[in-house]
Coordinates of C-alpha atoms in Angstrom, one line a residue:
X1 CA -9.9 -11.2 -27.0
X2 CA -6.6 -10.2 -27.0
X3 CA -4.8 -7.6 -24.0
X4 CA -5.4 -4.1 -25.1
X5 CA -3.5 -0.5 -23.6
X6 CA -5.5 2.4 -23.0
X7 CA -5.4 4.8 -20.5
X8 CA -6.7 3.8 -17.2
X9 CA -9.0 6.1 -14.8
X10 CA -8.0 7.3 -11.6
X11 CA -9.5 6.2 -8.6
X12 CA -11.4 9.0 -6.4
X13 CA -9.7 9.1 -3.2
X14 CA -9.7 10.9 0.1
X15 CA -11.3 14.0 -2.2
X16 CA -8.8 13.5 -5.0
X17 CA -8.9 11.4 -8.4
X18 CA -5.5 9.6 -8.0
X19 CA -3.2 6.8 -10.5
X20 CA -4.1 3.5 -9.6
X21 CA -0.4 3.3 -8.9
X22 CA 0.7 5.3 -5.3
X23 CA 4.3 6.2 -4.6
X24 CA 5.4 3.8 -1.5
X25 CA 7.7 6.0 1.1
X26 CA 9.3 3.2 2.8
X27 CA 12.0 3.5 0.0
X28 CA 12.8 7.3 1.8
X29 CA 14.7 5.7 4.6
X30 CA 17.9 3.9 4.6
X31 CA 16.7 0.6 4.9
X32 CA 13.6 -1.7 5.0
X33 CA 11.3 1.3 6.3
X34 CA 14.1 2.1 8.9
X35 CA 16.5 4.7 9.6
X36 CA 18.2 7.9 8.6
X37 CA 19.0 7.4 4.3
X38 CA 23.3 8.4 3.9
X39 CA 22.2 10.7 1.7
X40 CA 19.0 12.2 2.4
X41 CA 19.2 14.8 -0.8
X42 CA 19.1 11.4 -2.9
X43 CA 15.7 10.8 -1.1
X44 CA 14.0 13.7 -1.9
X45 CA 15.3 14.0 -5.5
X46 CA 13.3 10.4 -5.2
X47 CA 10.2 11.8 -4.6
X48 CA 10.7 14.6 -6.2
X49 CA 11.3 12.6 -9.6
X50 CA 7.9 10.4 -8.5
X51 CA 6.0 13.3 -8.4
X52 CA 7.1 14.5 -11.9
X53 CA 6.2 11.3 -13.7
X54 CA 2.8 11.3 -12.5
X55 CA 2.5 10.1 -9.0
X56 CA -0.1 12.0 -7.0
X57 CA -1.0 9.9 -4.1
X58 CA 1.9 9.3 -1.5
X59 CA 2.0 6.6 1.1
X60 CA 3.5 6.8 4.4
X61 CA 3.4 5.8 7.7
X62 CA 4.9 7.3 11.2
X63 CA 6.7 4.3 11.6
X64 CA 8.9 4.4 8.9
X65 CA 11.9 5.7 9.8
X66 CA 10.1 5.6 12.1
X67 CA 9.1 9.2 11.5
X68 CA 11.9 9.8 8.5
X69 CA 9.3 9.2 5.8
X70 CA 7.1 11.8 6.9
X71 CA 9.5 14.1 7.6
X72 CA 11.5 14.1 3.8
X73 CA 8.2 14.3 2.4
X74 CA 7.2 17.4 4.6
X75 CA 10.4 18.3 2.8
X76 CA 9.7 17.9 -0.6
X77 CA 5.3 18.1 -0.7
X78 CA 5.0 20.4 2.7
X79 CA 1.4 21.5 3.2
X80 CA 0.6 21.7 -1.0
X81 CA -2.4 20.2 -2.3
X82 CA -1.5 19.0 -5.5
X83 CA -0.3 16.0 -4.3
X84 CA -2.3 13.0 -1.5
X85 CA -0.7 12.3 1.3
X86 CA -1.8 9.5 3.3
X87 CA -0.3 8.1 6.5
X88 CA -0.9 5.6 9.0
X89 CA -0.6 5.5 13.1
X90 CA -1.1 3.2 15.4
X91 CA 2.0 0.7 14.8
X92 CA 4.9 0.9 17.2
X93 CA 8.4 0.6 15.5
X94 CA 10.9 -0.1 18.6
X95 CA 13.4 -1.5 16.4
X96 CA 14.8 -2.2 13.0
X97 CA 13.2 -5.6 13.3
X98 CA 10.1 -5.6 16.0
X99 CA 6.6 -4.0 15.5
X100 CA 3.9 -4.0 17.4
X101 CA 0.5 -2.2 18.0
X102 CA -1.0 0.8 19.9
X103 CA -4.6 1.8 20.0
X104 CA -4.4 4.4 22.8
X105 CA -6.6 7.1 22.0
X106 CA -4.0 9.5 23.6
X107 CA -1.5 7.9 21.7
X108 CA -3.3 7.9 18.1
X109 CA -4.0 12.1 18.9
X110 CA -0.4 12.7 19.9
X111 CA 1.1 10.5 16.7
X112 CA -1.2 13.0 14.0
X113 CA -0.1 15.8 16.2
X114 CA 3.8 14.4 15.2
X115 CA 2.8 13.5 11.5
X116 CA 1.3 17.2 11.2
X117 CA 5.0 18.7 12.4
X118 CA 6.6 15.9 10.1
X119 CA 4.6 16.5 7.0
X120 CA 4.6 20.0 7.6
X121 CA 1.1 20.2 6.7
X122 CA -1.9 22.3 8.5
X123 CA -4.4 18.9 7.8
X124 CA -3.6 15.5 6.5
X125 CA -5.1 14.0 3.4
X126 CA -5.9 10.5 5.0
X127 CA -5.1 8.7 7.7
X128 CA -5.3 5.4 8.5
X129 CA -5.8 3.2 11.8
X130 CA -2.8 1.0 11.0
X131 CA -3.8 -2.1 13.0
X132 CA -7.1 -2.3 15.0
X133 CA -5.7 -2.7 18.7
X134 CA -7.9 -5.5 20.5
X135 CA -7.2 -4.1 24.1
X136 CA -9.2 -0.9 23.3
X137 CA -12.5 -0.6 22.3
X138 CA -12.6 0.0 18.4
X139 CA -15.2 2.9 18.5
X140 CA -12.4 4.7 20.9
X141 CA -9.6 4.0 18.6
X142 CA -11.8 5.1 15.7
X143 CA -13.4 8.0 18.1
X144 CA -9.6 9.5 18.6
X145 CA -9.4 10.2 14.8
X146 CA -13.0 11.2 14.2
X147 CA -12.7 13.8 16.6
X148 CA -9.3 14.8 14.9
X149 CA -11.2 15.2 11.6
X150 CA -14.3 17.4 13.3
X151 CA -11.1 19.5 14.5
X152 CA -10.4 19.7 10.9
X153 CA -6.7 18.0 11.1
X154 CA -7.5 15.1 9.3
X155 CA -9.1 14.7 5.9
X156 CA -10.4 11.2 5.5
X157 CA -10.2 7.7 7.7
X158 CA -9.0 4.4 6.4
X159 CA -8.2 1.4 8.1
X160 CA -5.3 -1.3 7.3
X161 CA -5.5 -5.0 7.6
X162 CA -9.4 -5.7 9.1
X163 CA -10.3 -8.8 8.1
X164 CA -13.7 -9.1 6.8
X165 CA -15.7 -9.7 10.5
X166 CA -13.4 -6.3 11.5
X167 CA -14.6 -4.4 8.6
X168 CA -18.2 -5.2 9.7
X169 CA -17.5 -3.9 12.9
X170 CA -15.5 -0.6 11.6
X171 CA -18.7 -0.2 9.1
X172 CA -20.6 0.3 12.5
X173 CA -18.5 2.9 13.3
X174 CA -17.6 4.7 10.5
X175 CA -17.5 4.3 6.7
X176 CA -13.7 3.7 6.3
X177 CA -12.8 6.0 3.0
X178 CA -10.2 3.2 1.8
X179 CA -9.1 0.4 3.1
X180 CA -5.3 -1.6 3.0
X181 CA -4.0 -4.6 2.8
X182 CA -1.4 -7.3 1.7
X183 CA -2.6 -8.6 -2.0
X184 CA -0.2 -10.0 -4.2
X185 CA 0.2 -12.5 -6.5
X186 CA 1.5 -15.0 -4.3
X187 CA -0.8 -14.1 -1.2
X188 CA -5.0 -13.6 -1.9
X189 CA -5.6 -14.4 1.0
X190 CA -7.5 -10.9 1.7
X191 CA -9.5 -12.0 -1.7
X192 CA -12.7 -12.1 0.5
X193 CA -12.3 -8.4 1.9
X194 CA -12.1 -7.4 -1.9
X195 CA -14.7 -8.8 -3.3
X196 CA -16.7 -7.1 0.0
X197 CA -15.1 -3.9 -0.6
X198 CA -16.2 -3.5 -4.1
X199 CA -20.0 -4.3 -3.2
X200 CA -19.7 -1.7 -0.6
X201 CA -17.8 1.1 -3.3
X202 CA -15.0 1.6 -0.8
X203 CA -11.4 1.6 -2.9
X204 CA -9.0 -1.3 -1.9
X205 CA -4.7 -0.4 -1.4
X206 CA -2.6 -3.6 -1.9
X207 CA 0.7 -3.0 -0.6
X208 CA 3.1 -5.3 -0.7
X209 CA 2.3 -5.7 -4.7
X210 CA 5.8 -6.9 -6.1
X211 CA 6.6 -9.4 -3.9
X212 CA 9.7 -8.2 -2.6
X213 CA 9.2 -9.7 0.2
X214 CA 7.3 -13.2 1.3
X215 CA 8.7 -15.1 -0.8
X216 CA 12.7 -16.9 -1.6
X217 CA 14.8 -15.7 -3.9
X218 CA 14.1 -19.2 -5.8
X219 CA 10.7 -18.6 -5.8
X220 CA 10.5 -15.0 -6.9
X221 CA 13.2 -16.0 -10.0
X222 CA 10.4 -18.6 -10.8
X223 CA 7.6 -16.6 -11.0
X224 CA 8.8 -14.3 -12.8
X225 CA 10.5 -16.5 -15.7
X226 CA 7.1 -17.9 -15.9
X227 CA 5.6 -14.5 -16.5
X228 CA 8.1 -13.3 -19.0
X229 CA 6.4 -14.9 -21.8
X230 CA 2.8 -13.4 -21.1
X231 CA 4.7 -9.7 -20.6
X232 CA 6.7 -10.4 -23.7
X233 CA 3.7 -10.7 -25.6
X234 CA 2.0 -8.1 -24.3
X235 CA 5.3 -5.5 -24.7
X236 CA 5.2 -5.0 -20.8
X237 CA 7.3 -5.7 -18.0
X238 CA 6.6 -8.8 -15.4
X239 CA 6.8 -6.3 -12.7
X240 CA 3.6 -3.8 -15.0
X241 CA 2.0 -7.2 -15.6
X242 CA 1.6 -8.5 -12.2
X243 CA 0.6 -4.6 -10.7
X244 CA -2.2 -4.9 -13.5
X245 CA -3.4 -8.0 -12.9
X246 CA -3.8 -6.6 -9.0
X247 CA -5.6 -3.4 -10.4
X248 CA -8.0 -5.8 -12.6
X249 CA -9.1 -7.4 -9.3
X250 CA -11.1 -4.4 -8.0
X251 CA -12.7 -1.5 -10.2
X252 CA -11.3 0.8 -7.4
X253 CA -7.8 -1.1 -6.7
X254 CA -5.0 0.4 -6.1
X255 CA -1.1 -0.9 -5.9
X256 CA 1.7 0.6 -3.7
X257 CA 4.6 -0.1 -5.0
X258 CA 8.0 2.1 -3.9
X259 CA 11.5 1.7 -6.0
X260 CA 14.8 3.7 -5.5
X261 CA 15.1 3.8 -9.5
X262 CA 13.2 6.2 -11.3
X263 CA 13.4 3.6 -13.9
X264 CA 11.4 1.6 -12.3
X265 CA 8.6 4.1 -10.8
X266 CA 7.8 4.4 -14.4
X267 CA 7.3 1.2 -14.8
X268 CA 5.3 0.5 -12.3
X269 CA 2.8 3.2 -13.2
X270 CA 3.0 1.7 -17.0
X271 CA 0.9 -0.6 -15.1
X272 CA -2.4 1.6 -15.5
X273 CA -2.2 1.7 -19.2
X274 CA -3.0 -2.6 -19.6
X275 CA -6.0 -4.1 -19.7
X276 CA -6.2 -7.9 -19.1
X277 CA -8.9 -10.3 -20.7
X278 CA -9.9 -13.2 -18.8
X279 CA -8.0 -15.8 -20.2
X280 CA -5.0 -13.6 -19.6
X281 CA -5.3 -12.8 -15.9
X282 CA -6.1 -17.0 -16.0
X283 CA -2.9 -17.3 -17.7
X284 CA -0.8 -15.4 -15.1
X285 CA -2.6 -17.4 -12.5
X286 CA -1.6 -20.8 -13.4
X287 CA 2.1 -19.6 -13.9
X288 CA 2.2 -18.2 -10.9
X289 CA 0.8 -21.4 -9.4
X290 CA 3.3 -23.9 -11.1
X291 CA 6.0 -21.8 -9.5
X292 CA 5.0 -22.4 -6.2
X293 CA 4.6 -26.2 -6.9
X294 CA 7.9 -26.6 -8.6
X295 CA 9.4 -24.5 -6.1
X296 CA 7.9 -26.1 -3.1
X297 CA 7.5 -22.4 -1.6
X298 CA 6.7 -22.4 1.8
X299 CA 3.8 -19.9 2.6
X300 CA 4.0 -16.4 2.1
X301 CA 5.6 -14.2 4.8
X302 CA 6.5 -11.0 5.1
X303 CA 9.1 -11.2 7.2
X304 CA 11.0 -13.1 4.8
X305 CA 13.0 -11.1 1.5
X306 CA 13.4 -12.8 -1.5
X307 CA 17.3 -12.5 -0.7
X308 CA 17.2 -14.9 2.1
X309 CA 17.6 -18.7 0.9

């Protein structure tokens, strides 16, 4: 059975049927999901241009910029409905280079309070917990934002990066409305949580989709002269091919994926038109695979672009 294009369904999110491709903001700042852009005009004609080609789910976080993201799309989406808007607290960004976590109830209140002024929006979409905090209790950190959805300033609650014994945990709590992680073809190691996810009817977010980071510049080349075949028969792009074969692993997946070339946002949502057989998405596998091994690539880190050697 040969690959076939078709138009894909969207996936019901948050209230709204959205592409199974979402616009990723960190491209709205200057640099890697830091800073003031040189020309923030250039920004929102980004978005702007995202929006027109299709994209109708938008994903942020406060601490990208931190706050800069939220604040150009306030900008360009303000408080309309037409489009998602989904953000994240809950992450602190002291620095270009350092993260770290927050679970403060307080502090999870104040940082929606901030998002709302940023987005310029009376009530956010979705919001996530970005990371669950271990030294608060979870039903507190959850509590913070279920009280800020009875108060009718948030929408829906997701979580980012539980692993499968935290999900079990949050499911306690509350039924997350989406949940987001790392999933790539290079890193499955959230393959587990997917597979739960999709029993349970909950949609999964993959972000870091493209490998643009994790991975050495060697090793990205690799991969993706092993997929050009495959994409070449196919009439795609290795970049469509391997956000496709991430949208074939869950019936309710979803791929973030930002770009600062129009070009490329199209691409990237050409994604939801292919459909991949078995032996296909098998095929991809085993190239991606023999890159690794003839690369001797070291495990996948975020931390770590494909321009570093």
């Amino acid at each position: 059975m040969a690959p076939v294009t078709q138009p894909s369904p969207g996936v019901e999110l948050a209230g709204k049927t959205v592409p199974r491709v979402a616009f990723g903001a960190a491209r709205l700042t200057a640099g890697d999901g830091w800073g003031i852009p040189a020309d923030p005009g250039a920004s929102r004609a980004l978005l702007r241009s995202a929006i027109d080609l299709g994209y109708t789910y938008i994903d942020t976080a406060d601490s990208l910029g931190p706050g800069v993201s939220e604040a150009i799309i306030g900008e360009v989406v303000g408080n309309s409905g037409d489009v998602l808007v989904g953000t994240k607290v809950g992450m602190l960004r002291p620095s270009a280079g350092e993260w770290g976590v927050l679970g403060n109830p307080q502090y999870l209140r104040q940082q929606v309070h901030n998002s709302l002024l940023r987005l310029r929006r009376d009530r956010i979409d979705l919001v996530y917990l970005h990371r669950i905090d271990p030294n608060y209790p979870l039903a507190d950190q959850f509590g913070a934002l279920q009280r800020l959805r009875d108060e009718g300033l948030i929408g829906y609650i997701g979580i980012s990066e539980p692993t499968p014994e935290q999900l079990d945990q949050v499911w306690t709590i509350e039924k997350p409305a989406v949940v987001q992680s790392v999933y790539n073809l290079v890193e499955r190691k959230n393959e587990q949580l997917i597979t739960a996810l999709e029993e349970r009817g909950v949609p999964f977010v993959a972000y870091w989709p493209l490998l643009g980071r994790g991975v050495p510049r060697a090793t990205y080349e690799e991969i993706h002269r092993r997929l050009h075949p495959i994409a070449d028969r196919i009439g795609t792009s290795t970049q469509a091919l391997s956000l496709a074969w991430i949208l074939q692993r869950h019936r309710l997946g979803i791929a973030v994926a930002g770009s600062r070339s129009p070009a490329h946002l199209a691409d990237n949502l050409s994604a939801t038109l292919l459909r991949l057989d078995a032996d296909t998405l098998a095929e991809i596998e085993a190239a991606t695979e023999l890159a690794l091994t003839s690369t001797s690539a070291p495990a996948f880190n975020p931390a770590f672009s494909k321009d570093e050697q």
